[in-house]
Amino acid sequence: MDNLYINTIRICIKAKKYSFGETMLYDIRSNKAKVIVIAVDAGEASKKKITDKCKHFKVSYFVMLTKQELRCLFNKDISSFGITDENLAKKFIENLNKGGNQYGE
């Protein structure tokens, strides 16, 4: 689990440029969240709620990683998170594309 995009996520965590839970939903509405990552094994209701909100407010989202992988990165039980820094969000998408993994909307 050591791809370029994982390193970008680690930078977001260190810089505290991420949100999750209700804060993330608020950040989507207020246009603070630039990219959303949803765990592939997140609950269907949660996935639908987040993806619908992302589509409505035109925020890019990716369904990737597992809840276990997110737990290892964040040391918290989360099923999704948002990157709130525009430059880190661009770098995340760029690194995803470089990594050759075809995740996405």
Coordinates of C-alpha atoms in Angstrom, one line a residue, residues 13-72:
I13 CA -3.1 14.0 7.4
K14 CA 0.1 15.6 8.6
A15 CA -1.0 19.0 7.4
K16 CA -4.5 18.5 8.8
K17 CA -6.0 19.2 5.4
Y18 CA -8.8 16.6 5.5
S19 CA -12.2 16.1 7.0
F20 CA -14.5 13.2 7.6
G21 CA -18.0 12.5 9.0
E22 CA -20.4 15.4 9.4
T23 CA -17.6 17.9 8.9
M24 CA -16.9 16.4 5.5
L25 CA -20.5 16.7 4.5
Y26 CA -20.5 20.3 5.6
D27 CA -17.2 20.8 3.6
I28 CA -18.8 19.4 0.5
R29 CA -21.8 21.8 0.9
S30 CA -19.6 24.8 1.6
N31 CA -17.2 23.9 -1.3
K32 CA -14.2 23.4 1.1
A33 CA -13.7 19.7 0.2
K34 CA -12.0 19.4 -3.2
V35 CA -11.8 15.6 -3.5
I36 CA -13.7 12.9 -1.6
V37 CA -12.4 9.3 -1.1
I38 CA -15.0 6.7 -0.2
A39 CA -14.0 3.2 1.0
V40 CA -15.1 0.4 -1.3
D41 CA -16.6 -1.5 1.6
A42 CA -18.4 1.5 3.0
G43 CA -22.2 1.1 3.7
E44 CA -24.4 1.5 0.7
A45 CA -26.5 4.2 2.4
S46 CA -23.4 6.2 3.3
K47 CA -22.0 5.8 -0.2
K48 CA -25.2 7.0 -1.8
K49 CA -25.5 9.9 0.5
I50 CA -22.0 11.1 -0.1
T51 CA -21.9 10.4 -3.9
D52 CA -25.3 12.2 -4.3
K53 CA -24.0 15.2 -2.4
C54 CA -20.7 15.2 -4.4
K55 CA -22.7 15.1 -7.7
H56 CA -25.0 17.9 -6.6
F57 CA -22.2 20.2 -5.5
K58 CA -19.8 19.1 -8.3
V59 CA -17.1 17.7 -6.1
S60 CA -14.8 14.9 -7.5
Y61 CA -15.0 11.6 -5.6
F62 CA -13.2 8.3 -5.8
V63 CA -14.4 4.9 -4.5
M64 CA -11.2 3.2 -3.5
L65 CA -9.2 1.7 -0.6
T66 CA -10.9 -0.3 2.2
K67 CA -12.0 0.7 5.6
Q68 CA -9.1 -1.3 7.0
E69 CA -6.6 0.7 4.8
L70 CA -8.2 4.0 5.9
R71 CA -7.9 2.8 9.6
C72 CA -4.2 2.2 9.1

